């Protein structure tokens, strides 16, 4: 009797599958002629002895490069792939995966787009790991293939305290940057471009994308001892966003100079230029200014996004009673209208809005600006050019020979420009301009200091608009607070209000500032007969402020305090912005 055990045979053989079994990676490489059988055996030997993946064995032996290998593995697994480097990792998201988890599963969080987190993984096909990471981070995981050796090599660097990225990669969406000046096109959604593109070009492109998306008005790129420092001015305040390696700074500056068509060889003199890009299908102009410093060149780019501003007085947030006064001033046939305030208070936007309101086909509108920020239809705009002796004063004299009805002077900086502007207003023109003063009352004093006689000021001046921009509280982290006695006294309360005010605690939506967006506050003085008498008699600032109240106009402080009481802004912002004395 035989003792051999026989395995039971199935009653019916299964139908033969028509699907072809996947060809192993090694055989695919041999079939493609990238390696031979002998080289494959060597890699397999290393693969077995050290526990390395076959692909990593091939790279370690120098038989293939990572660039050659990744597309083949990615095609085999049907996953996107990436050649990992520091410039692909956003430091604001890498901490979503703790270091011990990243080391355990050989993965690195690269960047986040809304609720989707892109993660470089050695095994992107491992669904259990993907599910675990989704539960851990709270985001949908988009796995991309990367060699384990590259991930293991970069993990220590990514979790260092001073880790700084070489390129902004947060918020990559279906967006493009198109540089009009030299036909450069950059697709920010392509991992292949991220992998193969120049780190410097990527850095500059991402800066532009993020600045536009975050509503930045300026981009500051400045050298420091150990790194570059990149800051955005958002809502009037500078915020540090990035610290690239110090050795990248000259290359970044050169890239921006090339885009702005500046001389990259000249590093000892200031230069100015501009270029035009399209970001997220939005046309954006960037004004570039370079400045030599002890540590190297600093560049500031002013971001002029036409889609982010409105040139409509009705949409500027001017209270109805003040808007009525502003329209009354602008409807005068001649006179000097001044918009005052510090740099960055929205004066140019108000001037452009005024021009858009009063221009029509029956009038000739001419401006002189330094520089021309936005181009307006039906308006003749003249840029100041000191190299060609085109100053505000000289351009204004030429404009007066062009039969103008409305003249916009970008800024009255000196006595000569002030004299010509006043003379133009006295000869039947409506002149709009800006002046750097604190409020309406100090504007007349400033004109006197420039040497303009009081009788000319009283005869030419039609109205003054003083303005500021206060930051609005972030709606996502709004909370209640009570002002201190010192704060209450500073903003003009006799006693501490018993009502709660609002403030922002700070959250990811507002970058922990507690603020999001800005609101204008306005102080408007109409020059009537009483105001003319005060000007002619060299009246004091107190007299002007009293007349302001007599006209029913609020001061800047009162307007800001009203916004704080309504929960639009904070007491701290009122003190920072509206304290003119």
Coordinates of C-alpha atoms in Angstrom, one line a residue:
X1 CA 0.0 0.0 0.0
X2 CA 1.5 3.3 -1.1
X3 CA 1.9 6.0 1.5
X4 CA 2.5 8.9 -1.0
X5 CA 0.0 11.7 -0.3
X6 CA -1.6 13.2 -3.4
X7 CA -3.2 16.6 -3.6
X8 CA -6.8 16.5 -4.6
X9 CA -7.5 17.6 -8.1
X10 CA -10.1 20.2 -8.8
X11 CA -13.3 18.9 -10.4
X12 CA -13.0 21.5 -13.2
X13 CA -9.9 23.4 -14.3
X14 CA -10.4 27.2 -14.2
X15 CA -10.8 29.0 -17.5
X16 CA -7.4 30.3 -18.7
X17 CA -7.1 34.1 -18.1
X18 CA -6.6 36.2 -21.2
X19 CA -4.8 38.9 -19.2
X20 CA -1.1 38.9 -19.6
X21 CA 1.1 38.7 -16.5
X22 CA 3.1 41.9 -15.9
X23 CA 6.7 41.7 -17.2
X24 CA 9.2 42.0 -14.3
X25 CA 11.1 45.2 -14.2
X26 CA 14.5 43.5 -14.7
X27 CA 13.3 41.8 -17.9
X28 CA 11.8 45.0 -19.2
X29 CA 15.1 46.7 -18.8
X30 CA 16.9 43.9 -20.6
X31 CA 14.3 44.0 -23.4
X32 CA 14.7 47.7 -23.7
X33 CA 18.4 47.3 -24.1
X34 CA 19.2 49.5 -21.1
X35 CA 21.1 46.7 -19.3
X36 CA 22.3 43.2 -20.2
X37 CA 21.7 39.9 -18.4
X38 CA 25.0 40.0 -16.7
X39 CA 24.3 43.4 -15.2
X40 CA 20.8 42.3 -14.2
X41 CA 22.4 39.3 -12.3
X42 CA 24.7 41.6 -10.5
X43 CA 21.9 43.9 -9.5
X44 CA 19.8 40.9 -8.3
X45 CA 22.7 39.7 -6.2
X46 CA 22.9 43.1 -4.5
X47 CA 19.2 43.1 -4.2
X48 CA 19.2 39.8 -2.4
X49 CA 22.2 40.4 -0.2
X50 CA 21.4 43.9 1.1
X51 CA 17.6 43.9 0.8
X52 CA 17.7 46.8 -1.7
X53 CA 15.0 47.2 -4.3
X54 CA 16.1 46.2 -7.8
X55 CA 15.9 49.8 -9.1
X56 CA 18.0 51.1 -6.2
X57 CA 20.6 48.3 -6.8
X58 CA 20.9 49.4 -10.4
X59 CA 21.5 53.0 -9.4
X60 CA 23.9 52.0 -6.6
X61 CA 26.0 50.0 -9.1
X62 CA 26.0 52.9 -11.5
X63 CA 24.3 50.8 -14.2
X64 CA 21.4 53.3 -14.5
X65 CA 20.6 56.8 -13.4
X66 CA 17.6 57.8 -11.4
X67 CA 16.3 59.9 -14.3
X68 CA 16.3 56.8 -16.6
X69 CA 14.9 54.4 -14.0
X70 CA 11.9 56.4 -12.6
X71 CA 9.9 56.7 -15.8
X72 CA 10.1 53.0 -16.3
X73 CA 9.0 52.1 -12.8
X74 CA 6.3 54.8 -12.9
X75 CA 5.0 53.4 -16.1
X76 CA 5.0 49.9 -14.7
X77 CA 3.1 51.0 -11.6
X78 CA 1.0 53.5 -13.4
X79 CA 2.0 56.3 -10.9
X80 CA 3.5 59.8 -11.5
X81 CA 7.1 60.0 -10.4
X82 CA 9.4 62.6 -9.1
X83 CA 13.2 63.1 -8.7
X84 CA 13.3 64.4 -5.1
X85 CA 15.2 67.5 -4.1
X86 CA 14.8 70.2 -1.5
X87 CA 13.1 72.6 -3.8
X88 CA 10.0 70.4 -4.1
X89 CA 9.3 70.3 -0.4
X90 CA 7.1 73.0 1.2
X91 CA 8.3 73.5 4.8
X92 CA 4.8 74.5 5.9
X93 CA 3.4 71.0 5.0
X94 CA 6.3 68.6 5.6
X95 CA 5.4 68.4 9.3
X96 CA 2.0 67.0 8.5
X97 CA 3.7 63.6 8.6
X98 CA 5.9 63.2 11.8
X99 CA 9.5 62.2 11.2
X100 CA 9.1 58.7 12.7
X101 CA 6.2 57.9 10.4
X102 CA 8.1 59.3 7.4
X103 CA 11.1 57.1 8.2
X104 CA 8.9 54.1 8.8
X105 CA 7.0 54.3 5.5
X106 CA 9.7 56.1 3.5
X107 CA 7.5 59.0 2.5
X108 CA 7.8 62.9 2.5
X109 CA 4.9 65.4 2.3
X110 CA 5.7 67.7 -0.7
X111 CA 3.0 70.2 -1.0
X112 CA -0.7 70.7 -0.4
X113 CA -3.4 72.0 -2.8
X114 CA -6.5 72.7 -0.9
X115 CA -7.5 69.4 0.8
X116 CA -5.1 67.3 -1.3
X117 CA -1.6 66.4 0.0
X118 CA 1.0 65.3 -2.5
X119 CA 3.4 62.7 -0.8
X120 CA 6.5 61.2 -2.3
X121 CA 6.5 57.5 -1.5
X122 CA 8.8 54.5 -2.2
X123 CA 5.6 52.3 -2.5
X124 CA 2.8 54.5 -3.8
X125 CA 0.8 51.4 -4.7
X126 CA 0.5 50.4 -1.0
X127 CA -3.1 51.3 -0.3
X128 CA -2.8 50.5 3.4
X129 CA -0.1 53.1 3.8
X130 CA -2.1 55.7 1.8
X131 CA -5.2 55.1 4.0
X132 CA -3.1 55.4 7.1
X133 CA -1.6 58.7 6.0
X134 CA -5.0 60.1 5.1
X135 CA -6.3 59.2 8.5
X136 CA -3.2 60.7 10.1
X137 CA -3.1 64.0 8.2
X138 CA -6.8 64.6 7.5
X139 CA -6.1 65.2 3.9
X140 CA -6.6 63.2 0.7
X141 CA -3.2 61.7 -0.3
X142 CA -1.9 62.0 -3.8
X143 CA 1.0 59.5 -3.9
X144 CA 3.9 60.0 -6.3
X145 CA 6.8 57.6 -6.9
X146 CA 10.3 58.3 -5.6
X147 CA 13.3 56.1 -4.9
X148 CA 13.6 55.0 -1.3
X149 CA 17.2 56.0 -1.2
X150 CA 16.3 59.6 -2.2
X151 CA 13.6 59.8 0.4
X152 CA 15.8 58.4 3.2
X153 CA 18.6 60.8 2.2
X154 CA 16.3 63.9 2.3
X155 CA 14.3 63.1 5.5
X156 CA 16.9 64.3 8.0
X157 CA 17.3 67.6 6.1
X158 CA 13.5 68.2 5.9
X159 CA 13.0 67.8 9.7
X160 CA 15.9 70.1 10.7
X161 CA 14.8 73.2 12.6
X162 CA 16.5 75.6 10.1
X163 CA 15.1 73.7 7.0
X164 CA 14.4 76.3 4.3
X165 CA 13.0 75.4 0.9
X166 CA 14.4 76.5 -2.4
X167 CA 11.0 77.1 -4.1
X168 CA 7.5 77.9 -3.0
X169 CA 5.4 75.0 -4.0
X170 CA 2.3 75.5 -1.9
X171 CA -1.1 75.9 -3.6
X172 CA -0.2 74.2 -6.9
X173 CA -3.4 74.2 -8.8
X174 CA -4.5 74.4 -12.5
X175 CA -2.6 77.6 -13.0
X176 CA 0.0 79.0 -15.3
X177 CA 2.5 81.8 -15.4
X178 CA 3.2 83.3 -18.8
X179 CA 5.9 85.8 -19.1
X180 CA 5.0 88.1 -22.0
X181 CA 8.3 89.8 -22.4
X182 CA 10.3 86.7 -23.5
X183 CA 7.6 84.1 -24.3
X184 CA 8.4 81.9 -21.2
X185 CA 5.6 79.6 -20.3
X186 CA 5.5 77.7 -17.0
X187 CA 3.0 75.1 -16.0
X188 CA 2.8 74.9 -12.2
X189 CA 0.7 71.7 -12.2
X190 CA 3.3 69.6 -13.8
X191 CA 5.4 67.4 -11.5
X192 CA 7.7 66.7 -14.4
X193 CA 8.5 70.5 -14.7
X194 CA 9.0 70.6 -10.9
X195 CA 11.5 67.7 -11.2
X196 CA 13.5 68.9 -14.2
X197 CA 13.1 72.7 -14.1
X198 CA 15.8 75.0 -12.8
X199 CA 15.4 75.6 -9.0
X200 CA 16.0 79.4 -9.6
X201 CA 13.3 79.7 -12.3
X202 CA 11.0 77.6 -10.2
X203 CA 11.6 79.8 -7.1
X204 CA 10.9 83.0 -9.0
X205 CA 7.8 81.6 -10.7
X206 CA 6.4 80.3 -7.4
X207 CA 7.0 83.7 -5.7
X208 CA 4.9 85.3 -8.4
X209 CA 2.1 82.8 -8.1
X210 CA 2.0 83.0 -4.3
X211 CA 2.2 86.8 -4.2
X212 CA -0.7 87.1 -6.6
X213 CA -2.8 84.4 -4.8
X214 CA -2.1 85.9 -1.3
X215 CA -2.9 89.5 -2.5
X216 CA 0.6 90.8 -1.9
X217 CA 1.3 94.4 -3.0
X218 CA 5.1 94.0 -2.9
X219 CA 7.7 91.2 -3.0
X220 CA 11.0 92.0 -1.1
X221 CA 14.0 89.9 -1.9
X222 CA 17.0 90.9 0.3
X223 CA 20.3 89.4 1.2
X224 CA 21.2 88.4 4.7
X225 CA 24.4 86.9 6.4
X226 CA 23.4 83.3 6.1
X227 CA 20.4 83.3 3.6
X228 CA 18.2 85.3 1.4
X229 CA 15.0 86.7 3.0
X230 CA 11.8 86.9 1.0
X231 CA 8.9 88.8 2.4
X232 CA 5.5 89.7 1.0
X233 CA 3.6 92.9 1.9
X234 CA 0.0 91.8 2.5
X235 CA -2.6 94.2 3.9
X236 CA 0.1 96.8 4.3
X237 CA 2.4 94.7 6.6
X238 CA 5.5 92.7 5.6
X239 CA 5.5 89.0 6.3
X240 CA 8.4 86.6 5.9
X241 CA 7.5 83.8 3.6
X242 CA 10.8 82.1 2.7
X243 CA 14.6 81.9 3.4
X244 CA 16.4 80.3 0.4
X245 CA 20.0 79.4 0.6
X246 CA 22.4 82.4 0.5
X247 CA 24.2 81.0 -2.6
X248 CA 21.0 81.2 -4.6
X249 CA 20.5 84.9 -4.0
X250 CA 22.7 86.3 -7.0
X251 CA 21.0 83.8 -9.4
X252 CA 17.5 84.8 -8.2
X253 CA 18.3 88.5 -8.6
X254 CA 19.8 87.9 -12.1
X255 CA 16.7 85.9 -13.1
X256 CA 14.4 88.8 -12.1
X257 CA 16.7 91.3 -13.9
X258 CA 16.5 89.2 -17.1
X259 CA 12.7 89.2 -16.9
X260 CA 12.6 93.0 -16.3
X261 CA 15.2 93.6 -19.1
X262 CA 17.8 95.1 -16.7
X263 CA 21.5 95.0 -16.9
X264 CA 22.6 91.9 -15.0
X265 CA 26.2 92.9 -15.1
X266 CA 25.5 96.2 -13.3
X267 CA 25.4 95.6 -9.5
X268 CA 26.6 98.9 -8.1
X269 CA 23.8 101.2 -9.3
X270 CA 20.1 101.1 -8.7
X271 CA 18.0 100.1 -11.7
X272 CA 14.2 100.2 -12.4
X273 CA 12.2 98.0 -14.9
X274 CA 9.0 96.2 -15.3
X275 CA 7.6 93.1 -16.9
X276 CA 4.1 91.6 -17.5
X277 CA 3.0 88.1 -16.6
X278 CA -0.3 86.1 -16.6
X279 CA -1.0 84.2 -13.4
X280 CA -4.2 82.2 -12.9
X281 CA -5.5 83.8 -16.1
X282 CA -5.0 87.2 -14.5
X283 CA -2.8 89.9 -16.1
X284 CA -0.3 91.2 -13.7
X285 CA 2.3 94.0 -14.1
X286 CA 5.4 94.0 -11.9
X287 CA 7.5 97.0 -11.3
X288 CA 11.1 96.0 -10.4
X289 CA 13.6 98.1 -8.4
X290 CA 17.1 97.0 -7.5
X291 CA 19.2 98.5 -4.8
X292 CA 22.9 97.7 -4.0
X293 CA 23.5 97.0 -0.3
X294 CA 26.5 95.9 1.8
X295 CA 25.5 92.2 1.5
X296 CA 24.4 92.3 -2.1
X297 CA 21.6 93.6 -4.2
X298 CA 18.1 93.9 -2.9
X299 CA 15.1 93.7 -5.2
X300 CA 11.5 94.9 -4.6
X301 CA 8.8 94.0 -7.0
X302 CA 5.5 96.0 -6.8
X303 CA 2.6 93.7 -7.8
X304 CA 0.0 95.5 -9.9
X305 CA -2.9 93.1 -10.3
X306 CA -5.7 95.0 -12.2
X307 CA -8.3 92.3 -11.3
X308 CA -7.6 92.9 -7.5
X309 CA -8.4 96.6 -7.5
X310 CA -11.5 98.6 -8.5
X311 CA -11.5 102.1 -9.8
X312 CA -15.1 102.8 -8.8
X313 CA -15.8 105.3 -6.1
X314 CA -19.0 103.4 -5.1
X315 CA -16.9 100.3 -4.4
X316 CA -14.2 101.9 -2.3
X317 CA -16.2 101.7 0.9
X318 CA -16.6 105.5 1.3
X319 CA -19.6 106.3 3.7
X320 CA -22.5 107.8 1.8
X321 CA -22.3 111.3 3.3
X322 CA -18.6 111.5 2.5
X323 CA -19.1 110.1 -0.9
X324 CA -21.6 112.8 -1.6
X325 CA -19.1 115.4 -0.6
X326 CA -16.4 113.8 -2.7
X327 CA -18.6 113.9 -5.8
X328 CA -19.5 117.5 -5.1
X329 CA -15.8 118.4 -5.1
X330 CA -15.1 116.5 -8.3
X331 CA -18.0 118.1 -10.2
X332 CA -16.4 121.5 -9.9
X333 CA -15.2 122.8 -13.3
X334 CA -11.8 123.9 -12.0
X335 CA -9.7 123.8 -8.8
X336 CA -7.1 121.7 -7.0
X337 CA -8.3 118.5 -5.4
X338 CA -5.7 116.9 -3.1
X339 CA -5.7 113.3 -1.8
X340 CA -3.4 113.0 1.2
X341 CA -1.9 110.2 3.3
X342 CA 1.3 108.2 3.8
X343 CA 2.7 105.8 1.3
X344 CA 0.5 102.8 0.8
X345 CA -2.7 104.4 2.0
X346 CA -4.6 104.0 -1.3
X347 CA -4.2 107.5 -2.7
X348 CA -3.5 106.4 -6.3
X349 CA -6.6 104.1 -6.3
X350 CA -8.7 107.0 -5.1
X351 CA -7.3 109.3 -7.8
X352 CA -7.9 106.7 -10.5
X353 CA -11.4 106.1 -9.3
X354 CA -12.1 109.9 -9.4
X355 CA -10.8 110.1 -13.0
X356 CA -13.0 107.1 -14.0
X357 CA -16.0 108.8 -12.5
X358 CA -15.6 112.2 -14.2
X359 CA -14.0 111.4 -17.5
X360 CA -16.1 111.4 -20.7
X361 CA -15.7 111.7 -24.4
X362 CA -16.1 115.5 -24.3
X363 CA -13.1 116.2 -22.1
X364 CA -9.3 115.8 -22.4
X365 CA -7.8 114.0 -19.5
X366 CA -4.0 114.0 -19.1
X367 CA -1.9 112.5 -16.3
X368 CA 1.8 112.7 -15.3
X369 CA 2.9 109.8 -13.1
X370 CA 6.0 108.3 -11.7
X371 CA 5.5 105.6 -12.8
X372 CA 2.3 104.9 -14.7
X373 CA 0.8 102.0 -12.5
X374 CA -2.4 101.2 -14.4
X375 CA -3.4 102.2 -17.9
X376 CA -6.8 103.8 -18.2
X377 CA -9.0 104.1 -21.3
X378 CA -9.6 107.6 -22.7
X379 CA -6.8 109.0 -20.6
X380 CA -3.4 110.3 -21.9
X381 CA -0.8 109.1 -19.4
X382 CA 2.7 110.6 -19.3
X383 CA 5.5 108.8 -17.3
X384 CA 8.1 110.8 -15.5
X385 CA 11.6 110.2 -16.9
X386 CA 14.4 111.9 -15.0
X387 CA 17.0 110.7 -17.5
X388 CA 15.2 112.7 -20.2
X389 CA 14.5 115.7 -18.0
X390 CA 10.8 114.8 -17.9
X391 CA 9.8 115.8 -14.3
X392 CA 6.4 116.5 -12.8
X393 CA 6.9 120.2 -13.2
X394 CA 8.2 120.1 -16.8
X395 CA 5.6 117.6 -17.9
X396 CA 2.9 119.6 -16.3
X397 CA 4.0 122.7 -18.2
X398 CA 3.9 120.7 -21.5
X399 CA 0.4 119.3 -20.6
X400 CA -0.9 122.9 -20.2
X401 CA -0.2 123.4 -23.9
X402 CA -2.2 120.3 -24.8
X403 CA -5.6 121.9 -24.1
X404 CA -6.4 119.7 -21.1
X405 CA -9.7 119.8 -19.1
X406 CA -8.6 117.4 -16.3
X407 CA -5.0 117.0 -15.1
X408 CA -3.8 114.3 -12.8
X409 CA -0.4 114.8 -11.1
X410 CA 0.8 111.7 -9.5
X411 CA 2.4 113.5 -6.6
X412 CA 3.3 117.0 -5.5
X413 CA 6.8 116.5 -4.2
X414 CA 8.4 120.0 -4.4
X415 CA 7.7 123.7 -4.6
X416 CA 8.0 123.9 -8.3
X417 CA 5.4 121.2 -9.0
X418 CA 3.1 122.7 -6.4
X419 CA 3.4 126.1 -8.0
X420 CA 2.6 124.9 -11.5
X421 CA -0.3 122.7 -10.2
X422 CA -1.8 125.7 -8.4
X423 CA -1.4 127.9 -11.4
X424 CA -3.1 125.3 -13.6
X425 CA -6.0 125.2 -11.2
X426 CA -6.3 129.0 -11.2
X427 CA -6.4 129.1 -15.0
X428 CA -9.5 127.0 -15.4
X429 CA -8.4 123.3 -15.1
X430 CA -9.4 120.6 -12.6
X431 CA -6.2 119.3 -11.1
X432 CA -6.1 116.1 -9.1
X433 CA -3.0 115.2 -7.1
X434 CA -1.6 113.6 -3.9
X435 CA 0.4 115.1 -1.0
X436 CA 2.1 113.4 1.9
X437 CA 0.3 114.9 4.9
X438 CA -1.4 113.4 8.0
X439 CA -4.8 114.9 7.6
X440 CA -6.9 117.7 6.0
X441 CA -5.8 120.3 8.4
X442 CA -2.1 119.8 7.9
X443 CA -2.4 120.0 4.1
X444 CA -2.7 123.7 4.0
X445 CA 0.2 124.1 6.3
X446 CA 2.3 121.9 4.0
X447 CA 1.4 124.0 1.0
X448 CA 2.5 127.1 2.9
X449 CA 5.8 125.4 3.8
X450 CA 6.3 124.8 0.0
X451 CA 6.1 128.6 -0.5
X452 CA 2.6 128.9 -2.0
X453 CA 1.0 132.2 -0.9
X454 CA -2.2 131.8 1.2
X455 CA -4.3 133.8 -1.3
X456 CA -3.3 131.4 -4.1
X457 CA -4.1 128.4 -1.9
X458 CA -7.6 129.8 -1.0
X459 CA -8.3 130.7 -4.6
X460 CA -7.2 127.4 -6.1
X461 CA -8.1 124.7 -3.6
X462 CA -11.4 122.9 -4.1
X463 CA -11.2 120.1 -1.6
X464 CA -9.0 117.7 0.4
X465 CA -9.5 114.0 1.0
X466 CA -7.3 112.5 3.7
X467 CA -7.4 108.7 3.9
X468 CA -5.9 105.6 5.5
X469 CA -6.4 101.8 5.1
X470 CA -7.2 99.8 8.3
X471 CA -6.9 96.0 8.3
X472 CA -10.1 94.1 8.8
X473 CA -10.5 91.3 11.3
X474 CA -10.2 87.8 9.9
X475 CA -13.7 86.3 9.8
X476 CA -12.4 82.8 10.5
X477 CA -10.8 83.5 13.9
X478 CA -12.9 86.4 15.2
X479 CA -13.3 86.6 19.0
X480 CA -14.4 89.2 21.6
X481 CA -12.1 91.4 23.7
X482 CA -12.3 94.4 26.0
X483 CA -10.0 97.4 25.5
X484 CA -7.6 98.5 28.3
X485 CA -8.0 101.9 29.9
X486 CA -4.8 103.1 28.1
X487 CA -6.3 102.0 24.7
X488 CA -9.6 103.7 25.4
X489 CA -7.9 107.0 26.3
X490 CA -5.7 106.9 23.2
X491 CA -8.7 106.5 20.8
X492 CA -10.7 109.3 22.6
X493 CA -13.1 107.5 25.0
X494 CA -13.6 109.3 28.3
X495 CA -14.2 106.0 30.1
X496 CA -13.5 102.4 29.2
X497 CA -16.5 101.2 27.0
X498 CA -18.4 98.3 28.6
X499 CA -19.2 96.8 25.3
X500 CA -16.9 94.0 23.8
X501 CA -14.8 94.8 20.8
X502 CA -13.6 92.2 18.3
X503 CA -10.1 90.9 17.3
X504 CA -8.6 88.0 15.4
X505 CA -6.9 85.2 17.3
X506 CA -4.8 84.2 14.3
X507 CA -5.4 81.1 12.1
X508 CA -4.0 79.4 9.0
X509 CA -6.4 81.4 6.8
X510 CA -4.8 84.7 7.9
X511 CA -1.3 83.4 8.4
X512 CA -1.7 83.9 12.2
X513 CA -2.1 87.7 11.8
X514 CA -5.8 88.0 12.9
X515 CA -6.5 90.2 9.9
X516 CA -7.7 89.7 6.3
X517 CA -8.2 92.5 3.8
X518 CA -8.4 96.2 4.3
X519 CA -11.0 99.0 4.6
X520 CA -10.6 102.6 3.7
X521 CA -11.3 105.5 6.2
X522 CA -11.8 109.0 4.9
X523 CA -11.7 112.6 6.1
X524 CA -13.1 115.1 3.5
X525 CA -12.9 118.9 3.7
X526 CA -14.8 120.9 1.2
X527 CA -13.2 124.3 0.6
X528 CA -16.1 126.7 1.0
X529 CA -16.2 130.5 1.8
X530 CA -15.5 129.9 5.5
X531 CA -12.5 127.7 4.8
X532 CA -11.1 130.2 2.3
X533 CA -11.2 132.9 5.0
X534 CA -9.3 130.6 7.4
X535 CA -6.7 130.0 4.7
X536 CA -6.3 133.6 3.8
X537 CA -6.0 134.6 7.5
X538 CA -3.3 131.9 8.1
X539 CA -5.7 130.1 10.4
X540 CA -4.6 127.4 12.8
X541 CA -5.0 123.6 12.4
X542 CA -7.6 123.7 15.2
X543 CA -9.8 126.1 13.1
X544 CA -9.6 123.7 10.1
X545 CA -10.6 120.8 12.3
X546 CA -13.5 122.8 13.7
X547 CA -14.7 123.6 10.3
X548 CA -14.4 120.0 9.3
X549 CA -16.9 119.2 12.1
X550 CA -19.2 122.1 11.1
X551 CA -19.4 120.5 7.6
X552 CA -20.6 117.2 9.2
X553 CA -17.4 115.3 8.2
X554 CA -15.8 112.8 10.6
X555 CA -12.1 112.8 11.4
X556 CA -9.9 109.8 10.5
X557 CA -9.9 108.7 14.2
X558 CA -13.7 108.9 14.4
X559 CA -14.1 106.9 11.3
X560 CA -11.7 104.2 12.4
X561 CA -13.3 104.1 15.9
X562 CA -16.7 103.6 14.2
X563 CA -15.3 100.6 12.3
X564 CA -13.9 99.1 15.6
X565 CA -17.3 99.5 17.3
X566 CA -18.9 97.7 14.4
X567 CA -16.5 94.8 14.7
X568 CA -14.8 95.5 11.3
X569 CA -11.3 96.3 12.8
X570 CA -9.6 96.3 16.1
X571 CA -8.7 98.9 18.7
X572 CA -5.0 98.2 18.1
X573 CA -5.4 98.9 14.4
X574 CA -7.2 102.2 15.2
X575 CA -4.3 103.3 17.3
X576 CA -1.7 102.2 14.7
X577 CA -3.3 103.8 11.7
X578 CA -5.6 106.7 12.7
X579 CA -3.7 108.5 15.4
X580 CA -2.6 111.6 13.5
X581 CA -1.5 113.7 16.5

